Amino acid sequence: MARRRISGSRVIVTGASSGIGRALVLELARRGAFVIATARREDRLADLAREAELLPGRVQTVAGDIASDATRQRLVELAREQWNGIDVLVNNAGVGAIRNFDRSSPDELRQVMEVNFFAAVELIRGALPLLQKEQSPLIVNIASILGHRGIPHYTEYCASKFALVGFSEALRAELVNQGIEVLIVSPGTTKTEFFGSLLAEQPGVGSRGAGGVPPEAVARAIVRAIERGKHQIVPNPQGRLLLWLNRISPRLADSLVARFG
Ligand SMILES: NC(=O)c1ccc[n+]([C@@H]2O[C@H](COP(=O)([O-])OP(=O)(O)OC[C@H]3O[C@@H](n4cnc5c(N)ncnc54)[C@H](OP(=O)(O)O)[C@@H]3O)[C@@H](O)[C@H]2O)c1
């Protein structure tokens, strides 16, 4: 488990225009990191860059859809030109949908998987040659509590996050001899724009994030985990409780999420 310095680290963060990604970029810049921040909304990225101007680090932005190969290639090319390496790659961009599976569509499932799973995997594939050049490189994948425990009405989202967690564990074991580490972050409910940006929703079903923690708290937990070389964190106390319950009594967890999930 490598300990890392944030100051001077070269970091790519996806999904940086709001929520956890935005807070993480600012926290990294506050600690002196060089960051390439990406998302689709250019105006939000411009605001972020302005806010970061007074901080010790440096923030550059790239606007684009992370589900597009061209955007991912641009990110890697920019990192190659500017830094000739990457210390930390953070796959944070994510979308959700809340509705009963029998009302969802194949297109919706594919869209969720494209952003939450395939985009992260393919950005890692593209970035690996640059990560491989570094002393203690790190891949950070922002999964979810729902990548460890399924809940009703979130079938597609849960599938995408379980896929990301499984991929990350396998990749971590595969890369151990190359010195590249993989950190899985599994937030619980966080107060962001996530529930306002759903791809699809069905009124009256599914919980929508009441009582979440602020994204700044999640961002600070991520930065601590990067510094300390952790492999897995669950930043929210409620999330830790659900995973603990699911481990000791999966049946009780089943009945609770069926009732309250
Ligand atoms: N909020 C929660 O309760 C919660 C809980 C567990 C895990 N998470 C995970 O945390 C991560 C961050 O979510 P958040 O809560 O911070 O939500 P958020 O505020 O909605 O942020 C999502 C980010 O992803 C970006 N994004 C979405 N689709 C994209 C696309 N096709 N191409 C490029 N960027 C895209 C959005 O930017 P643009 O729209 O500008 O592209 C935005 O910056 C996600 O992976 C989410 O699944 C959230």
GROMACS .gro file of C-alpha atoms and ligand atoms in nm, residues 15-20 39-41 64-66 92-95 115 142-144 157 161 187-190 192-195 197, ligand 1:
model
   79
   15GLY     CA    1  -1.776   1.380  -1.388
   16ALA     CA    2  -1.622   1.702  -1.258
   17SER     CA    3  -1.902   1.948  -1.333
   18SER     CA    4  -2.104   1.877  -1.018
   19GLY     CA    5  -2.135   1.678  -0.697
   20ILE     CA    6  -1.856   1.449  -0.581
   39ALA     CA    7  -1.770   1.645  -1.802
   40ARG     CA    8  -2.020   1.754  -2.072
   41ARG     CA    9  -2.138   2.091  -1.934
   64GLY     CA   10  -1.707   1.603  -2.370
   65ASP     CA   11  -1.920   1.295  -2.334
   66ILE     CA   12  -1.719   1.032  -2.147
   92ASN     CA   13  -1.636   0.931  -1.122
   93ALA     CA   14  -1.887   1.018  -1.399
   94GLY     CA   15  -2.212   0.837  -1.337
   95VAL     CA   16  -2.584   0.833  -1.411
  115VAL     CA   17  -2.134   0.579  -1.866
  142ILE     CA   18  -1.628   0.564  -0.782
  143ALA     CA   19  -1.872   0.279  -0.739
  144SER     CA   20  -2.154   0.284  -0.482
  157TYR     CA   21  -2.766   0.116  -1.181
  161LYS     CA   22  -2.186  -0.063  -1.017
  187PRO     CA   23  -2.046   0.615  -0.138
  188GLY     CA   24  -2.391   0.591   0.011
  189THR     CA   25  -2.647   0.865  -0.041
  190THR     CA   26  -2.472   1.194  -0.113
  192THR     CA   27  -2.559   1.605  -0.525
  193GLU     CA   28  -2.745   1.663  -0.851
  194PHE     CA   29  -2.756   1.286  -0.908
  195PHE     CA   30  -3.126   1.250  -0.826
  197SER     CA   31  -3.021   1.411  -1.346
  262LIG     N1   32  -2.519   1.097  -0.508
  262LIG     C1   33  -2.525   0.977  -0.453
  262LIG     O1   34  -2.608   0.951  -0.364
  262LIG     C2   35  -2.426   0.870  -0.496
  262LIG     C3   36  -2.418   0.753  -0.419
  262LIG     C4   37  -2.329   0.654  -0.456
  262LIG     C5   38  -2.249   0.671  -0.568
  262LIG     N2   39  -2.258   0.783  -0.642
  262LIG     C6   40  -2.173   0.795  -0.761
  262LIG     O2   41  -2.092   0.909  -0.749
  262LIG     C7   42  -2.053   0.953  -0.880
  262LIG     C8   43  -2.075   1.103  -0.890
  262LIG     O3   44  -2.215   1.130  -0.883
  262LIG     P1   45  -2.273   1.256  -0.804
  262LIG     O4   46  -2.354   1.204  -0.692
  262LIG     O5   47  -2.169   1.354  -0.778
  262LIG     O6   48  -2.380   1.308  -0.912
  262LIG     P2   49  -2.385   1.436  -1.005
  262LIG     O7   50  -2.376   1.560  -0.927
  262LIG     O8   51  -2.504   1.415  -1.093
  262LIG     O9   52  -2.251   1.422  -1.093
  262LIG     C9   53  -2.241   1.333  -1.199
  262LIG    C10   54  -2.128   1.380  -1.289
  262LIG    O10   55  -2.114   1.288  -1.398
  262LIG    C11   56  -2.110   1.360  -1.519
  262LIG     N3   57  -2.162   1.282  -1.630
  262LIG    C12   58  -2.280   1.213  -1.635
  262LIG     N4   59  -2.294   1.158  -1.757
  262LIG    C13   60  -2.184   1.191  -1.829
  262LIG    C14   61  -2.141   1.166  -1.960
  262LIG     N5   62  -2.214   1.093  -2.046
  262LIG     N6   63  -2.022   1.217  -2.002
  262LIG    C15   64  -1.947   1.291  -1.917
  262LIG     N7   65  -1.982   1.318  -1.790
  262LIG    C16   66  -2.099   1.270  -1.748
  262LIG    C17   67  -2.194   1.485  -1.493
  262LIG    O11   68  -2.154   1.593  -1.577
  262LIG     P3   69  -2.228   1.647  -1.707
  262LIG    O12   70  -2.375   1.629  -1.687
  262LIG    O13   71  -2.185   1.791  -1.712
  262LIG    O14   72  -2.171   1.566  -1.818
  262LIG    C18   73  -2.154   1.517  -1.349
  262LIG    O15   74  -2.036   1.593  -1.348
  262LIG    C19   75  -2.137   0.871  -0.979
  262LIG    O16   76  -2.059   0.767  -1.032
  262LIG    C20   77  -2.247   0.814  -0.893
  262LIG    O17   78  -2.297   0.692  -0.944
  262LIG    C21   79  -2.345   0.885  -0.609
   0.00000   0.00000   0.00000
